[in-house]
Amino acid sequence: MRLTGMGKRATYRFPFGSYPAVRIAVLLIAGIIVGEQLYLSPWIPALIILLIAGSVLMSELQKKKKIGLIRTRLMTGSVALLILFTGVFRISAVKDAAPGSVEQLLQLMAWEKVEMTGMVVSTSKTASSKYRADIQITRTEIQNERIDDAPFMIRLLFEEDLNLQRSETLTFIGTIIPVSERRNPADFDYASYLKDRGIFVQVKLDKVITHHKNTSVFRWAWWREKALHIVEQNFDEETAPIAKALLLGYKQDLEGVSRTAFARAGLSHIMAVSGLHVGFVIAPFWFLIPWFWNRKYGREAGMVILILILWGYAGITGFPASVMRASITAGFLTYGKLFYRSGNSINLTAASAITLLLLDPTDLFAIGFQLSFAAVFTILLILPVIQRWLPYWLRIKWYGSPLMVVIVSVVVQLGLYPLQVYYFGEISVVSPLANALFVPLLGLMVPFALLNVFVGAISITVSSALNIPVLWFLKGMNRFVMFVSTQDWAWMQSGLESLWIFPMWLALIFTIAGWNTPAIRWKMLNLSLILILIVQMDGLLRTSGSNLMEVTIFDVGQGDASLIRTPNNKYLLIDAGVWSPGYDSGKSVIIPYLKSKGIHTLDAVVLSHPHADHIGGILTLLETVEIDTIYNSGFEYDSNLFHRYQELAKEKEVPVRPVQSGEMIHIDPALLVMVAGPDGAVRNSDPNQHSVVLNVVYGETEFLFTGDAGEAEEEHLVQNYEDLLDTDFLKVGHHGSRTSSYESFLNYVTPEIAVVSLGEKNKYDHPHAEAIQRLKATGTELYFTSRDKGMIFQSDGQRIWIVNWEEAGF
């Protein structure tokens, strides 16, 4: 009997048997995620694995001739559990890594001097243009006493480029620096990041004693250094940093402006040596594969040559994780092509993911791993469907290939949308055009430029002459990138409103991938619609408002920044933290928090006074989020930062309004935001004495924010408001300085909670003992950002309480 379309849909079953590696990868990933959440000792999953494996083995030894359905399902379930707990075991083993005895001793000796000798494992440049290196230590000496020589890893921090290369030996004196934990909600967990890499000690370099450079041609570092030198000679000052990043993965010379520009142009992936570059390198090899098919032992020889090519390219790029990841994936795919098994690229890609996760399960949480495999799977799943939709006549036209590049770029951009928004908060609109213009040509330029590196080893004159087309290509690309990155239409900010977007996006991808199979199409379409509904409902719940007011006090070091979320989801930022060379609170602390909460607009920003420790992040905020209005004290101040923010606010058409005592700021009818200072009649040359003081009232709870108000302004506040100053929450003025929080002021304020924002070991010796004694005398509950990190307080209009944001998952 012939099946109808409905019948086919009813009886169709997805061919899971054709994708064994995919099934294993899914189970392994699930196990890693479970292990990451549970914090188990590795002995527990190891014992479970042994029990399951023993049961399977016993079952096999005692099996009967007839295999029943129940026994088959039990065996299948047992194998699935075995793979799942393998993932749990691998991540638990990594997380269970503990510091050795020497590392524990060094952790207890923070800020002490130490002399060390070790071998360079890797180097990199920080976002603040400083440098770091991971060093395997072989000798440690403290106070002229040598301690245990058991090798361990440290992270070395230094200001100037030492041109360190892998495998070089360094002897140095440094200061032990505590590894910082998360200081604020949405902060990067640096301590966990280092722990996952087996690093528990951090040292700031004070002095290099000896530096033994690599002079052996039998070390990859020598070849990498040679290649970098040739690239520098082949390119000019404008293009050399780009060429070194593009060809060899050396990004230390690439300025932050260039990195941002390439990201906004949708071309940042070409600056990180990864799958695209590995593809360019092995592309010529792929054209030779039919030749290997027709030779005796040709396929085996082809695999050996491929491995040598991939190993060589990984070597001169410094063996970065992205290249190793791409090389393993390329190896699996090329194996399939050589041995006629390329019909299932999805399975081979999953096999490479399994290999990588077994080697290092923490790769699953690495941005590069997620973006790489998400891009590859999106292409493999969706592109064949789109190609079938395109008419044949269109594909064979001269513009067919460029059109496919644009389509691939759009597909990848859409496929990676949730990840890009989650991690970066920006999406490049111009990416399809940029990729269509440059990626096809890069397929020619990258192999040619790498070939010129080898030519340059023989004759730099010939190499430079041959390299002229690549030089002009990079000049043109760089100027295009710099132009579009300044255009508002080329990129847009976006936020992830709900984590439900991730499963919704997966369902939509599978819907398109299974479009030609009705059974899959309708099932996935129904699932997609359900998840879209969940996302919409989640968004409504998030924006419907609540009866809670939330105050986040950021730890920005020796500065101030506080964010108020009103009961109706309006946002008021009071001060913008610190700016100093190499550090910007806006970029490092405030923006990551706003992005994590999906906050795109600040309804009001109040800058209490124009010092850099209170307005430091305002330039970044103006460039990154929408600001309705900026309120300040009206005090004119002569600093580049102050003048630049005024100019930028004008460029962005953000009004800047001076406020004085007695005015109101209207952002939410549920709140009363009253300006208590500055007093316009006061004449004082100190900006601190003109600080904007806010009294925020919600229900029966009051919050007082005093900026850097000192004794003079506190006296005016008492004269003007007296008992009206009585508050429940005090943001202590001037970081706990002795010139603020005077007894006459505190007698009227009488706070139940007082928070001091200041940096640990700051040069001003804040907080001063006198101010703290005066605060303690009021009976207040006292908090310090230097000790207690960033804090979140909530109020329901009746009482105020502190939220443990680390346990609450902020």
CSV table of C-alpha atoms in Angstrom, one decimal, residues 490-773:
chain,number,residue,atom,x,y,z
A,490,ALA,CA,27.2,49.3,9.8
A,491,TRP,CA,26.6,47.8,13.2
A,492,MET,CA,24.0,47.7,16.0
A,493,GLN,CA,23.9,46.9,19.7
A,494,SER,CA,21.6,44.2,20.9
A,495,GLY,CA,20.9,42.4,24.1
A,496,LEU,CA,19.8,38.9,25.0
A,497,GLU,CA,16.5,39.5,26.7
A,498,SER,CA,16.0,35.8,27.6
A,499,LEU,CA,18.1,32.7,27.8
A,500,TRP,CA,15.1,30.9,26.1
A,501,ILE,CA,16.4,32.4,22.9
A,502,PHE,CA,19.1,29.7,22.7
A,503,PRO,CA,16.7,26.7,22.5
A,504,MET,CA,14.4,28.8,20.3
A,505,TRP,CA,17.2,29.5,17.9
A,506,LEU,CA,18.3,25.9,17.8
A,507,ALA,CA,14.7,24.9,17.0
A,508,LEU,CA,14.5,27.4,14.1
A,509,ILE,CA,17.8,26.1,12.7
A,510,PHE,CA,16.6,22.5,12.8
A,511,THR,CA,13.3,23.7,11.2
A,512,ILE,CA,15.2,25.1,8.2
A,513,ALA,CA,17.6,22.1,8.1
A,514,GLY,CA,14.7,19.6,8.0
A,515,TRP,CA,12.5,21.7,5.7
A,516,ASN,CA,12.6,19.1,2.9
A,517,THR,CA,11.4,16.3,5.3
A,518,PRO,CA,7.8,17.1,6.2
A,519,ALA,CA,7.9,15.1,9.5
A,520,ILE,CA,10.9,17.0,10.8
A,521,ARG,CA,9.7,20.3,9.4
A,522,TRP,CA,6.3,20.3,11.2
A,523,LYS,CA,7.6,18.9,14.5
A,524,MET,CA,10.4,21.5,14.6
A,525,LEU,CA,8.1,24.3,13.4
A,526,ASN,CA,5.7,23.5,16.3
A,527,LEU,CA,8.5,23.4,18.8
A,528,SER,CA,9.8,26.7,17.4
A,529,LEU,CA,6.4,28.4,17.8
A,530,ILE,CA,6.1,27.1,21.4
A,531,LEU,CA,9.6,28.4,22.2
A,532,ILE,CA,8.9,31.8,20.6
A,533,LEU,CA,5.8,32.0,22.8
A,534,ILE,CA,7.9,31.2,25.9
A,535,VAL,CA,10.4,33.9,24.9
A,536,GLN,CA,7.6,36.5,24.5
A,537,MET,CA,6.0,35.5,27.8
A,538,ASP,CA,9.4,35.7,29.5
A,539,GLY,CA,10.0,39.2,28.1
A,540,LEU,CA,6.6,40.3,29.3
A,541,LEU,CA,7.3,39.1,32.8
A,542,ARG,CA,10.6,40.8,32.8
A,543,THR,CA,9.2,44.2,31.7
A,544,SER,CA,5.9,44.1,33.6
A,545,GLY,CA,7.6,45.7,36.6
A,546,SER,CA,7.7,44.6,40.2
A,547,ASN,CA,7.4,46.1,43.6
A,548,LEU,CA,11.1,46.1,44.2
A,549,MET,CA,13.7,48.8,43.8
A,550,GLU,CA,17.2,47.6,43.3
A,551,VAL,CA,20.5,49.4,44.1
A,552,THR,CA,23.7,48.0,42.7
A,553,ILE,CA,26.9,49.4,44.2
A,554,PHE,CA,29.7,48.6,41.8
A,555,ASP,CA,33.2,47.9,43.0
A,556,VAL,CA,35.2,50.3,40.7
A,557,GLY,CA,38.2,50.6,42.9
A,558,GLN,CA,38.9,54.2,44.2
A,559,GLY,CA,35.8,55.6,42.6
A,560,ASP,CA,32.0,55.6,42.6
A,561,ALA,CA,29.3,54.1,40.5
A,562,SER,CA,25.8,53.0,41.6
A,563,LEU,CA,22.8,51.8,39.5
A,564,ILE,CA,19.2,52.1,40.6
A,565,ARG,CA,16.6,49.9,38.9
A,566,THR,CA,13.1,51.4,39.8
A,567,PRO,CA,10.0,49.3,40.4
A,568,ASN,CA,8.9,50.0,36.8
A,569,ASN,CA,12.2,49.0,35.2
A,570,LYS,CA,13.7,52.5,34.7
A,571,TYR,CA,17.5,52.9,35.2
A,572,LEU,CA,19.3,55.7,37.0
A,573,LEU,CA,23.1,55.6,37.1
A,574,ILE,CA,24.8,57.7,39.8
A,575,ASP,CA,28.4,58.3,38.8
A,576,ALA,CA,30.4,56.4,36.2
A,577,GLY,CA,33.4,55.1,38.0
A,578,VAL,CA,37.1,55.5,37.3
A,579,TRP,CA,39.2,56.3,34.3
A,580,SER,CA,43.0,55.9,34.3
A,581,PRO,CA,45.5,54.9,31.6
A,582,GLY,CA,44.8,51.2,31.0
A,583,TYR,CA,41.5,51.1,33.0
A,584,ASP,CA,38.0,52.3,32.4
A,585,SER,CA,35.2,51.4,34.8
A,586,GLY,CA,32.6,51.9,32.1
A,587,LYS,CA,34.2,49.3,29.8
A,588,SER,CA,35.3,46.9,32.5
A,589,VAL,CA,32.4,46.9,35.0
A,590,ILE,CA,29.3,48.9,34.1
A,591,ILE,CA,28.8,47.9,30.4
A,592,PRO,CA,29.3,44.2,31.1
A,593,TYR,CA,26.6,44.4,33.8
A,594,LEU,CA,24.2,46.4,31.6
A,595,LYS,CA,24.7,43.9,28.7
A,596,SER,CA,24.2,40.9,31.0
A,597,LYS,CA,20.8,42.4,32.0
A,598,GLY,CA,19.8,43.4,28.5
A,599,ILE,CA,19.8,47.1,29.5
A,600,HIS,CA,20.1,49.3,26.4
A,601,THR,CA,18.9,52.6,27.8
A,602,LEU,CA,19.8,54.6,30.9
A,603,ASP,CA,16.9,56.9,31.7
A,604,ALA,CA,19.1,59.2,33.7
A,605,VAL,CA,22.9,59.5,34.5
A,606,VAL,CA,23.8,61.7,37.5
A,607,LEU,CA,27.5,62.7,37.6
A,608,SER,CA,28.0,64.1,41.1
A,609,HIS,CA,31.1,66.1,40.3
A,610,PRO,CA,33.7,66.2,37.5
A,611,HIS,CA,36.6,64.3,39.0
A,612,ALA,CA,37.9,61.3,37.0
A,613,ASP,CA,37.0,58.8,39.7
A,614,HIS,CA,33.3,59.7,39.3
A,615,ILE,CA,32.9,60.4,35.5
A,616,GLY,CA,35.6,57.9,34.3
A,617,GLY,CA,33.3,55.6,32.4
A,618,ILE,CA,31.0,58.2,30.9
A,619,LEU,CA,32.7,58.3,27.4
A,620,THR,CA,32.3,54.5,27.1
A,621,LEU,CA,28.7,54.7,28.2
A,622,LEU,CA,27.9,57.5,25.7
A,623,GLU,CA,29.4,55.4,22.9
A,624,THR,CA,27.7,52.2,24.0
A,625,VAL,CA,24.2,52.7,25.4
A,626,GLU,CA,21.4,55.2,24.9
A,627,ILE,CA,21.3,57.9,27.6
A,628,ASP,CA,18.1,60.0,28.0
A,629,THR,CA,19.6,62.8,30.1
A,630,ILE,CA,22.9,63.5,32.0
A,631,TYR,CA,22.5,65.6,35.2
A,632,ASN,CA,25.5,67.3,36.8
A,633,SER,CA,26.4,69.9,39.3
A,634,GLY,CA,27.1,72.6,36.7
A,635,PHE,CA,30.6,73.1,38.1
A,636,GLU,CA,33.0,73.9,35.3
A,637,TYR,CA,36.2,71.8,35.4
A,638,ASP,CA,39.4,72.0,33.3
A,639,SER,CA,40.2,68.4,32.3
A,640,ASN,CA,40.3,66.6,29.0
A,641,LEU,CA,37.9,64.0,30.2
A,642,PHE,CA,35.3,66.6,31.4
A,643,HIS,CA,35.5,68.6,28.1
A,644,ARG,CA,35.4,65.4,26.0
A,645,TYR,CA,32.3,64.1,27.7
A,646,GLN,CA,30.5,67.4,27.2
A,647,GLU,CA,31.5,67.4,23.5
A,648,LEU,CA,30.5,63.8,23.0
A,649,ALA,CA,27.1,64.3,24.7
A,650,LYS,CA,26.5,67.2,22.3
A,651,GLU,CA,27.5,65.0,19.3
A,652,LYS,CA,25.1,62.2,20.5
A,653,GLU,CA,22.4,64.8,21.2
A,654,VAL,CA,22.2,63.8,24.9
A,655,PRO,CA,21.1,66.8,27.0
A,656,VAL,CA,23.4,67.7,29.9
A,657,ARG,CA,21.4,69.5,32.7
A,658,PRO,CA,22.9,71.1,35.8
A,659,VAL,CA,20.8,70.6,38.9
A,660,GLN,CA,20.6,72.3,42.2
A,661,SER,CA,19.2,71.8,45.6
A,662,GLY,CA,15.4,71.6,45.7
A,663,GLU,CA,14.9,70.2,42.1
A,664,MET,CA,13.3,66.8,41.3
A,665,ILE,CA,14.4,64.2,38.8
A,666,HIS,CA,11.4,62.4,37.3
A,667,ILE,CA,12.0,58.9,36.0
A,668,ASP,CA,9.4,56.7,37.7
A,669,PRO,CA,6.2,57.7,39.5
A,670,ALA,CA,6.9,55.1,42.1
A,671,LEU,CA,10.0,57.0,43.3
A,672,LEU,CA,10.7,60.4,44.6
A,673,VAL,CA,14.2,61.5,43.5
A,674,MET,CA,15.0,64.8,45.2
A,675,VAL,CA,18.2,66.9,44.6
A,676,ALA,CA,19.5,67.9,48.0
A,677,GLY,CA,22.7,69.5,46.8
A,678,PRO,CA,24.6,71.4,45.6
A,679,ASP,CA,23.4,74.7,47.0
A,680,GLY,CA,23.6,77.3,44.2
A,681,ALA,CA,24.3,80.1,46.6
A,682,VAL,CA,27.6,78.5,47.8
A,683,ARG,CA,30.9,79.8,46.4
A,684,ASN,CA,33.7,77.3,46.7
A,685,SER,CA,36.5,76.3,44.3
A,686,ASP,CA,36.5,72.7,45.4
A,687,PRO,CA,34.4,70.5,43.0
A,688,ASN,CA,33.8,68.1,45.9
A,689,GLN,CA,31.8,70.8,47.8
A,690,HIS,CA,29.5,71.1,44.7
A,691,SER,CA,28.6,67.4,44.6
A,692,VAL,CA,25.1,66.5,43.5
A,693,VAL,CA,23.4,64.9,46.5
A,694,LEU,CA,20.4,62.7,45.8
A,695,ASN,CA,17.7,61.7,48.2
A,696,VAL,CA,15.8,58.7,46.7
A,697,VAL,CA,12.5,57.8,48.5
A,698,TYR,CA,10.6,54.6,47.8
A,699,GLY,CA,7.7,53.9,50.0
A,700,GLU,CA,8.9,54.1,53.6
A,701,THR,CA,12.6,53.6,52.6
A,702,GLU,CA,15.1,56.4,51.8
A,703,PHE,CA,18.5,56.3,50.1
A,704,LEU,CA,21.0,59.2,50.3
A,705,PHE,CA,23.8,59.5,47.8
A,706,THR,CA,26.4,62.2,48.7
A,707,GLY,CA,29.1,62.0,46.0
A,708,ASP,CA,32.3,63.5,47.4
A,709,ALA,CA,30.5,66.0,49.7
A,710,GLY,CA,32.8,67.2,52.5
A,711,GLU,CA,32.3,69.0,55.7
A,712,ALA,CA,31.2,72.3,54.0
A,713,GLU,CA,28.5,70.8,51.9
A,714,GLU,CA,27.4,68.6,54.8
A,715,GLU,CA,26.8,71.8,56.8
A,716,HIS,CA,24.7,73.3,54.1
A,717,LEU,CA,22.7,70.0,53.9
A,718,VAL,CA,22.0,70.2,57.6
A,719,GLN,CA,21.1,73.9,57.5
A,720,ASN,CA,18.7,73.3,54.5
A,721,TYR,CA,17.0,70.0,55.4
A,722,GLU,CA,17.8,69.0,59.0
A,723,ASP,CA,15.4,66.1,59.9
A,724,LEU,CA,14.6,65.5,56.3
A,725,LEU,CA,18.0,64.0,55.9
A,726,ASP,CA,17.0,61.0,58.1
A,727,THR,CA,17.7,58.0,55.8
A,728,ASP,CA,17.9,54.2,55.9
A,729,PHE,CA,20.7,53.9,53.4
A,730,LEU,CA,23.7,56.2,53.1
A,731,LYS,CA,26.2,56.1,50.3
A,732,VAL,CA,29.1,57.5,52.3
A,733,GLY,CA,30.8,60.6,50.9
A,734,HIS,CA,34.3,60.9,49.6
A,735,HIS,CA,35.3,57.2,50.0
A,736,GLY,CA,35.4,57.4,53.8
A,737,SER,CA,37.7,60.4,54.0
A,738,ARG,CA,38.2,62.2,57.3
A,739,THR,CA,36.8,65.4,55.6
A,740,SER,CA,33.4,63.8,55.3
A,741,SER,CA,30.8,62.0,57.5
A,742,TYR,CA,31.0,64.5,60.3
A,743,GLU,CA,29.1,63.9,63.5
A,744,SER,CA,26.9,66.9,63.0
A,745,PHE,CA,25.8,65.5,59.7
A,746,LEU,CA,25.4,61.9,60.8
A,747,ASN,CA,23.2,62.9,63.8
A,748,TYR,CA,20.6,63.9,61.3
A,749,VAL,CA,21.1,61.1,58.8
A,750,THR,CA,21.2,58.1,61.2
A,751,PRO,CA,21.5,55.4,58.5
A,752,GLU,CA,20.8,51.8,59.1
A,753,ILE,CA,23.1,50.8,56.2
A,754,ALA,CA,26.2,52.7,55.1
A,755,VAL,CA,28.3,51.8,52.1
A,756,VAL,CA,31.8,53.1,51.4
A,757,SER,CA,33.2,52.8,47.9
A,758,LEU,CA,37.0,52.7,47.8
A,759,GLY,CA,39.9,50.8,46.4
A,760,GLU,CA,42.0,48.3,48.3
A,761,LYS,CA,45.4,49.7,49.3
A,762,ASN,CA,44.6,53.1,47.8
A,763,LYS,CA,47.2,55.9,48.0
A,764,TYR,CA,44.9,58.1,50.0
A,765,ASP,CA,44.7,55.7,53.0
A,766,HIS,CA,40.9,55.6,52.7
A,767,PRO,CA,38.9,54.9,54.8
A,768,HIS,CA,40.2,57.1,57.6
A,769,ALA,CA,39.8,55.8,61.1
A,770,GLU,CA,38.2,59.0,62.3
A,771,ALA,CA,35.4,58.8,59.7
A,772,ILE,CA,34.8,55.1,60.4
A,773,GLN,CA,34.6,55.7,64.1
